[in-house]
Coordinates of N, CA and C in Angstrom, one line a residue:
X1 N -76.2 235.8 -72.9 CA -75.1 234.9 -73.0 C -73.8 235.6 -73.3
X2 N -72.9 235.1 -72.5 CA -71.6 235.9 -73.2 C -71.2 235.5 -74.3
X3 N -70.5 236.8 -74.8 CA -70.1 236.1 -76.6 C -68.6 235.6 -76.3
X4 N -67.7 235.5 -75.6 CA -66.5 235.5 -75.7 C -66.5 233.7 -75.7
X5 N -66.1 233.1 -77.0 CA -65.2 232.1 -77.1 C -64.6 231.0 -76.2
X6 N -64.9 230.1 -75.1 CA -63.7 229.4 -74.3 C -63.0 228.7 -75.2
X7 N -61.6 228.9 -75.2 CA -61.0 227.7 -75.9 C -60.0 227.0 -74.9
X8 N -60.1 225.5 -75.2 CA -60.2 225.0 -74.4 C -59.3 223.5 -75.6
X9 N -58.4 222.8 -74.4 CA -57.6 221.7 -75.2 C -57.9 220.7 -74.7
X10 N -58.3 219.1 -75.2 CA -58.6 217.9 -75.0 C -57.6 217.1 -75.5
X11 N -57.3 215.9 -74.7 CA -56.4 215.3 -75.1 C -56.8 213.8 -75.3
X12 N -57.0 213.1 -75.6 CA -57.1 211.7 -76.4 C -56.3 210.8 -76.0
X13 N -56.1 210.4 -75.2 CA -55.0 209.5 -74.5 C -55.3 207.9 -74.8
X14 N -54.7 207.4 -75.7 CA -54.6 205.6 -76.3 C -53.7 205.0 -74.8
X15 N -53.7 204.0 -74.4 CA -53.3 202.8 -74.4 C -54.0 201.4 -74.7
X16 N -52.9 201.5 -75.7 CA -53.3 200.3 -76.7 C -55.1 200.6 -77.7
X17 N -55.9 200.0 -76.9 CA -57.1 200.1 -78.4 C -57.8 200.9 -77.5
X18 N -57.9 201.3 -75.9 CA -58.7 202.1 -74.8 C -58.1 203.8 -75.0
X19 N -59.2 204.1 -75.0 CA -58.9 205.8 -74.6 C -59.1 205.8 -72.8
X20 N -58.8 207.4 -72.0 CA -59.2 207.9 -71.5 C -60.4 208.6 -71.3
X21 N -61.1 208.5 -70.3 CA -62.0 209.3 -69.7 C -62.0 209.2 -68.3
X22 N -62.6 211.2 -68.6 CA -62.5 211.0 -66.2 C -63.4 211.8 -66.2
X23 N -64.0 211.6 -65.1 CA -65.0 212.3 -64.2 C -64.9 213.5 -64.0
X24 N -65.6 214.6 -64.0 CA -65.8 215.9 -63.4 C -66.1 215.7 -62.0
X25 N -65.0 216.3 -61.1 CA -65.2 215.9 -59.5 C -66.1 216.9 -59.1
X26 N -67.0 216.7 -58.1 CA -67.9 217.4 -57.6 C -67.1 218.8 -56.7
X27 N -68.2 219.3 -56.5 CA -67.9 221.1 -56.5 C -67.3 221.7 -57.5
X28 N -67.6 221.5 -59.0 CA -66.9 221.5 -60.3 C -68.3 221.6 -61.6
X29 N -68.3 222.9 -62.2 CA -69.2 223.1 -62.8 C -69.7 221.4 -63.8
X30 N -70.7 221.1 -64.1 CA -71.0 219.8 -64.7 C -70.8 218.6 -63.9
X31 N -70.4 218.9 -62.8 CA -70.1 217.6 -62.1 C -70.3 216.3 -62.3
X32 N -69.7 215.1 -62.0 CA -70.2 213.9 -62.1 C -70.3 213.6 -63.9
X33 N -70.5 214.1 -64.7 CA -70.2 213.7 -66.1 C -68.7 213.6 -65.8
X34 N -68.9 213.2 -67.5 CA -67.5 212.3 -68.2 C -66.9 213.2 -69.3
X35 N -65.6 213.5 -69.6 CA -65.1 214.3 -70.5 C -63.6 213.9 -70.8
X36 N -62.6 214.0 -72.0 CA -61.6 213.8 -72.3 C -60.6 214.8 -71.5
X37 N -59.7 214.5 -70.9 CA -58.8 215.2 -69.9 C -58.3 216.7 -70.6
X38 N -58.3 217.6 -70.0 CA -57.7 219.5 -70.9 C -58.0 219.9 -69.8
X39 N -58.2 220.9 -70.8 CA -58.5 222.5 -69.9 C -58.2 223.6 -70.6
X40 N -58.5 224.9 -70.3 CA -58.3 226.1 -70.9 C -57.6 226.5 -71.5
X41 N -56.8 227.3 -72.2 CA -55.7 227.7 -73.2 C -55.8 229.3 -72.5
X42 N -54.5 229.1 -71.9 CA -54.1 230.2 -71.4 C -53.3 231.3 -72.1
X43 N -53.6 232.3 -71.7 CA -53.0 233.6 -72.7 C -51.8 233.6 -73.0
X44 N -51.4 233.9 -74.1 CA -49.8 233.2 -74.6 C -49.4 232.3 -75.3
X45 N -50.0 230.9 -75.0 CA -50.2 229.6 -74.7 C -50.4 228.9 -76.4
X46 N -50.2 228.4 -76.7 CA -50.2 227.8 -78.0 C -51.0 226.3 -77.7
X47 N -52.0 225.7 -78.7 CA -53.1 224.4 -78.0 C -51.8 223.6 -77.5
X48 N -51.0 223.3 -78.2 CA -50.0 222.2 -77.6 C -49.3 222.5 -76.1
X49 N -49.3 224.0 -76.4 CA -48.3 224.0 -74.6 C -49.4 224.0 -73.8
X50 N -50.8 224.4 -74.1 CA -51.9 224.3 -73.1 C -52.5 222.8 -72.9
X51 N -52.3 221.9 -74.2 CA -52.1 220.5 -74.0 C -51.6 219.6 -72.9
X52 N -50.0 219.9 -72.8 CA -48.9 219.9 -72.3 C -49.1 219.9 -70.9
X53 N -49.2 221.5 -70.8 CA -49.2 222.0 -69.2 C -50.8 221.2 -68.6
X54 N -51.8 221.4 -69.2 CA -53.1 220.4 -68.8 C -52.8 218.9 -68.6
X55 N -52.4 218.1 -69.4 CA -52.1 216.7 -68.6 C -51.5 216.9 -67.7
X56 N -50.4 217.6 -67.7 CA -49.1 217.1 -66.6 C -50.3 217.5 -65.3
X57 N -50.7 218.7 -65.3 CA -52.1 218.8 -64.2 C -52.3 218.3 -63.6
X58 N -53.5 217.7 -64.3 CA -54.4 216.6 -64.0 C -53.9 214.9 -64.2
X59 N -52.8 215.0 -64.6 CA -53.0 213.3 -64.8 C -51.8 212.5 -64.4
X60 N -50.2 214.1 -64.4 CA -49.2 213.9 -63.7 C -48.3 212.7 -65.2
X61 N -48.6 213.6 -66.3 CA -47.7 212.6 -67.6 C -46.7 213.9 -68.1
X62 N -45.9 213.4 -68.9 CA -45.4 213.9 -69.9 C -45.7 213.9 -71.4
X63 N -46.1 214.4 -72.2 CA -46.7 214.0 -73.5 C -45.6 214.4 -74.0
X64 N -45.8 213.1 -75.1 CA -44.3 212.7 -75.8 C -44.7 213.1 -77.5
X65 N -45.7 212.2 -77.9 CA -45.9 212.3 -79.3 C -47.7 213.0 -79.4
X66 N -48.0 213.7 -79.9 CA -49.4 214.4 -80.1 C -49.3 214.6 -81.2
X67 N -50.9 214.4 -81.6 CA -51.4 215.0 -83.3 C -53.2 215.6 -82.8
X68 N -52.8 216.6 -83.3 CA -53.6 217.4 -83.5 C -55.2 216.5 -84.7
X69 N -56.1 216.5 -83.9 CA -57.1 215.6 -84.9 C -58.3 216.6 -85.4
X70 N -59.2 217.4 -84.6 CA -60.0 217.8 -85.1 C -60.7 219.2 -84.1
X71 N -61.6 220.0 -84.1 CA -61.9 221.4 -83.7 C -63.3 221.1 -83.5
X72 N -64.2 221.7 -82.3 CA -65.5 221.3 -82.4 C -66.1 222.7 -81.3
X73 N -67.3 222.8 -81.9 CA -67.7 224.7 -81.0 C -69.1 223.6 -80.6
X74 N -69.3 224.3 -79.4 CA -70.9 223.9 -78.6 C -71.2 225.1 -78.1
X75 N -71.7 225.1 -78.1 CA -72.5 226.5 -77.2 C -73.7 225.9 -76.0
X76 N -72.8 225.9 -74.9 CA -73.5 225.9 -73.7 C -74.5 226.9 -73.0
X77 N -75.5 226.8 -72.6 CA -76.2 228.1 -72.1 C -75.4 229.1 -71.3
X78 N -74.1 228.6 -70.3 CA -73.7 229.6 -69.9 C -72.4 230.3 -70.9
X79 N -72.2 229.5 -72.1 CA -71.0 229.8 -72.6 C -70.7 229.1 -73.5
X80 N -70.2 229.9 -74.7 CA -69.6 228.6 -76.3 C -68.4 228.0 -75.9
X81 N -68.1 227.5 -76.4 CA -66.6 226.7 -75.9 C -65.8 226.2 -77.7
X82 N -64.8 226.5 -77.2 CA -64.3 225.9 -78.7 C -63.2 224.7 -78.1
X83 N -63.5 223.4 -78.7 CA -62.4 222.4 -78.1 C -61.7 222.1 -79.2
X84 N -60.2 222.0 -79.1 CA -59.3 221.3 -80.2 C -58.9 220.0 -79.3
X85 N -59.1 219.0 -80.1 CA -58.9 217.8 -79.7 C -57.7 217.3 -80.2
X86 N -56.8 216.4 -79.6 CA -55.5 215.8 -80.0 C -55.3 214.5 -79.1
X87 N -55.0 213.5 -80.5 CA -54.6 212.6 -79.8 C -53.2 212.6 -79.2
X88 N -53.2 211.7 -78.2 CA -52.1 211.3 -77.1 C -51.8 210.3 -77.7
X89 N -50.4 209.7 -79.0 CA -50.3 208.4 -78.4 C -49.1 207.7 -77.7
X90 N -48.2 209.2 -77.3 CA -47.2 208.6 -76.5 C -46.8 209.4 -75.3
X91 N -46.7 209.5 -73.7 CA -46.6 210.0 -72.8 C -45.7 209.2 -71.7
X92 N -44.9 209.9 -70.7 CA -44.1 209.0 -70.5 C -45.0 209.5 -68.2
X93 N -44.7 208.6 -67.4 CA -45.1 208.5 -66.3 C -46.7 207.8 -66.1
X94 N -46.8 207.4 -65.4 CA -48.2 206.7 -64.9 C -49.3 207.8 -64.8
X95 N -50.1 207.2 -65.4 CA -51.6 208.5 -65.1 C -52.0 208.7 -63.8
X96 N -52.1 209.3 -63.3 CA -52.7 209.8 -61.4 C -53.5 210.5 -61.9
X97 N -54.6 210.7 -60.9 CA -55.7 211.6 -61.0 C -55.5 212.7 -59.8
X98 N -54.4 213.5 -60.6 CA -53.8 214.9 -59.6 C -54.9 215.6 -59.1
X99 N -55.9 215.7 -59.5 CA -57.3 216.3 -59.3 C -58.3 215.7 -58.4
X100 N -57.9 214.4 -58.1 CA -59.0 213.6 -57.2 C -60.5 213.1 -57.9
X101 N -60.3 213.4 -59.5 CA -61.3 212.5 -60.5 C -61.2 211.3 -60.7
X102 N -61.8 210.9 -60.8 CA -62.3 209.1 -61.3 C -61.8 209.2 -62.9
X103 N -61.3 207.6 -62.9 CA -60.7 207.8 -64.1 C -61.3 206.4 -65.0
X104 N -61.2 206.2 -66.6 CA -61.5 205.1 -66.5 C -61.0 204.4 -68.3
X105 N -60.8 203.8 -68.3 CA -59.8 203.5 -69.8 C -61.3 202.7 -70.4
X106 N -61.5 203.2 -71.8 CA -62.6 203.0 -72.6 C -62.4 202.9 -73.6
X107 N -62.9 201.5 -74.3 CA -63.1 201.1 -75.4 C -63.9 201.8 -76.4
X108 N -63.5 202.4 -77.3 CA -64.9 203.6 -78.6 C -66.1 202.8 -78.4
X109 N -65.9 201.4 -78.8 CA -67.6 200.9 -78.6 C -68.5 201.4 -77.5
X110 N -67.6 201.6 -76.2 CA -68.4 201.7 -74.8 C -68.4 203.3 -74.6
X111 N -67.9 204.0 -75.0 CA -67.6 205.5 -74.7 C -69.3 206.0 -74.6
X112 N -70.5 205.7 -75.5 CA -71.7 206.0 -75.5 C -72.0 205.4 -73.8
X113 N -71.4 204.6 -73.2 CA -72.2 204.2 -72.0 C -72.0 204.9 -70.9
X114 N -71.0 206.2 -71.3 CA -70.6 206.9 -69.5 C -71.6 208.3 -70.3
X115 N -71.9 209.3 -69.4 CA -72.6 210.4 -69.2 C -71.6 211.6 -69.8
X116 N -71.2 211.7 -71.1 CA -70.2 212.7 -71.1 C -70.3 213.9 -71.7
X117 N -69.6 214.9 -71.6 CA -70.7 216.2 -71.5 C -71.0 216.2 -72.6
X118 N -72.1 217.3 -73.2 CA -72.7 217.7 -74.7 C -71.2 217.7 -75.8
X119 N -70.3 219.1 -75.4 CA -69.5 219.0 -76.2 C -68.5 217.8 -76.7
X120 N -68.4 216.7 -76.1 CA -67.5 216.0 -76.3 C -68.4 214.6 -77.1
X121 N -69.6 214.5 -77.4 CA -70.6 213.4 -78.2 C -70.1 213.5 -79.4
X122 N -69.7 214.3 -79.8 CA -69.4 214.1 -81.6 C -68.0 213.4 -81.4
X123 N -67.4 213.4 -80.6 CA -65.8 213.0 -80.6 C -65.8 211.4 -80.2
X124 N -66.6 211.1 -79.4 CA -67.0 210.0 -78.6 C -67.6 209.0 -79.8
X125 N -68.6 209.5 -80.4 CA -69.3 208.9 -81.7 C -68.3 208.7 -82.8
X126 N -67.4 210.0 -83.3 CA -66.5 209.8 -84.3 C -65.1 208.5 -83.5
X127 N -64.8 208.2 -82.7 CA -63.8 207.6 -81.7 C -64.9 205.9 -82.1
X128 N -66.3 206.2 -82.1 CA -66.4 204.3 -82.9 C -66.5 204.2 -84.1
X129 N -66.1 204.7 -85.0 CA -66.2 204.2 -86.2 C -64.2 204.5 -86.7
X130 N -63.5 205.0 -85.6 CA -62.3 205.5 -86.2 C -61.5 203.7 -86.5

């Protein structure tokens, strides 16, 4: 197993009482599961600019107000991953799925009903009782 770290930024996107979740588009390691919109933290890169630069990506926003909420390690067979999570509660442009993933706004009660990866279950579970 490799030992090196992924760290990696998740973003928490509210409108109103619904979070975000999108699809892993096929030809895309994990495919077809469900995960909170990020991506990698690139060298330099502070979680917020790698926050930042990750939605505008994938979802074509500007993030306005962010809070940093909580830090979570999984260790995947091919790789540990370290996610810092942050809520989104203010972004300004329409969400597009710059990436060609499926997108879908979710109630914490329902978050248990989509397929989402290992790492993101504790977040998903902690998101119904918040």
């Amino acid at each position: 197993m490799k030992s090196d770290v992924m760290e990696v930024v998740a973003g928490i996107l509210w409108d109103g009482d619904r979070y975000l979740a999108v699809e892993r588009p096929q030809g895309t390691r994990m495919a077809g599961r469900w995960e909170f919109p990020g991506g990698k933290i690139d060298a330099g890169e502070t979680r917020e600019q790698a926050l930042v630069r990750e939605l505008r990506e994938e979802l074509g926003i500007e993030c306005l107000h962010t809070e940093f909420w909580r830090e979570v390690r999984h260790d995947y067979a091919e790789f540990p991953v370290r996610l810092h999570f942050f809520h989104v509660h203010e972004f300004e442009g329409p969400v597009r799925p710059m990436e060609g993933q499926r997108m879908v706004w979710v109630l914490p009660c329902e978050g248990t009903d989509l397929n989402f990866l290992e790492a993101d279950i504790e977040i998903v579970e902690a998101l119904k009782s918040r």
